[in-house]
């Protein structure tokens, strides 16, 4: 029986045994390529026209496609008389392989087999399978076809080849062939200088070959290239490797491969940070988390704890995780995704690398692409009872690849964003964390300060809690400021916070991240400029809360646009919708918004915003009843002139 093959990994060709089938010119090849790219699916005539002619088809393109499909049918029918490979389906065509082989499908299936073999510990077998898969390539994919649609498809197929090649090189490193790889990797990095995965593999091969100075020089070269040519620093993979080389980290040394199933069975991570000292309050949130605990064999559960900066999301997640760690005998993983931090967020590829290494995977075996690394992660977590804490996430896209697929796992995510996409698509449950109650805030202060302070200054402690807006981070920073001055009274700190710049005062002297203003900055900078502007102007609004009408008047926008901006601010937990259509800040965020308005808007701009608000009959409904007579104008005067009002008195 003759083997019948369609080829795309090189020129598009048809082979039946030793014979090639003459397809005709590039148009016929392009139409066949478009059908092969969507094998088994209906391809519209419009798409076939785009594949054959690109952006400038002739007026007869539709008729020509129909004629050329007829030619292809006749050519293929002579090789496969039992049925028609290209069938008409509605206004398009569908190609079914039906006994034919497709080299691209063979390649993908071989890569999948190699990944399974590697996961099972057969590194040599996986390498041999990848080598065979890579030998299917006879040149650039879809060689000679130049329309934009097919060039895009060819680039995507080429990416699959490079990922498989990197995986094969990783396996070579795991098998101790570092010395043989240096020449090949030198050529590859020359062809693909911006591909950080290949650069990392070259650096590691040099390092393991005893050429450490060259390895460090290779890192400096790629860093210089990325900075000068693209304007970015190397990614997490290269930075981590560089740091390990500088430290002489033993994990970089080659070790003979052993049965991976053994290695992974003993890799039980216990990565939770220390529990927060004197954790207080949030009883309702803890009870909600208890309801998430999965039964044996139950599907994986994921939950997101969302809330404003400093509200204690990480503290809650870590505290609860310690309480239930015994329910997850296969380990507890913890990773800070740096979604809201001075440094860039940890991208999914780098995060998966961290998680996989925690599960016993050697660095050189971690796939360099998100899809491969995520698949390996799901394989390693399948059948295990793991607790995974993904702290400080910025977006749903950063989290999705890190979700285990198997039953028995529980994922706890913390974020300042609602992560609504995860709830909609992945069924992630959401828990919104608010500030402490006044009683819990007072209890926390009393526990942190000690019983002597609590008994001596109960009123001052209550006022301190209020000045800190019952925000856990602010409360802890305030107590820390008293710790190194033991003779200072709580009342002294209260007086200082009343009269001085409260946001600036709530900062630890030796830790930039332990500062309320820095924490708020990181949230504020994530929302679009229009939302930032509205946030600032809302800091000028009188009253305890505000509506869409107030927001529209202050910003000079239509109510529909103001509503969208309010929703964006609420999603980032910069404001809170405490009743239908009613929004509010907690006191520190209000002060932060006001301070930004004073710095970034001129007196004229502030006066104009408040003038629009005062002149709006709808917005007038936002003033509490006791403040409507004369209060708005006085409030407006103080806000426009600043806290002192000195300019207005002149």
GROMACS .gro file of C-alpha atoms in nm, residues 44 119 142 156 266 286 288 333 337 358 477 500 541:
model
   13
   44UNK     CA    1  -1.486   2.984   0.347
  119UNK     CA    2   0.727   1.345   3.214
  142UNK     CA    3   0.477   2.676   0.348
  156UNK     CA    4   0.317   3.023   1.393
  266UNK     CA    5   0.965   1.297   4.712
  286UNK     CA    6  -1.223   3.286   5.712
  288UNK     CA    7  -1.613   3.159   5.358
  333UNK     CA    8   0.314   2.612   4.686
  337UNK     CA    9   0.349   3.729   4.106
  358UNK     CA   10   0.937   2.349   4.336
  477UNK     CA   11   0.281   5.088   6.024
  500UNK     CA   12   0.066   6.655   5.954
  541UNK     CA   13  -1.629   6.594   4.618
   0.00000   0.00000   0.00000
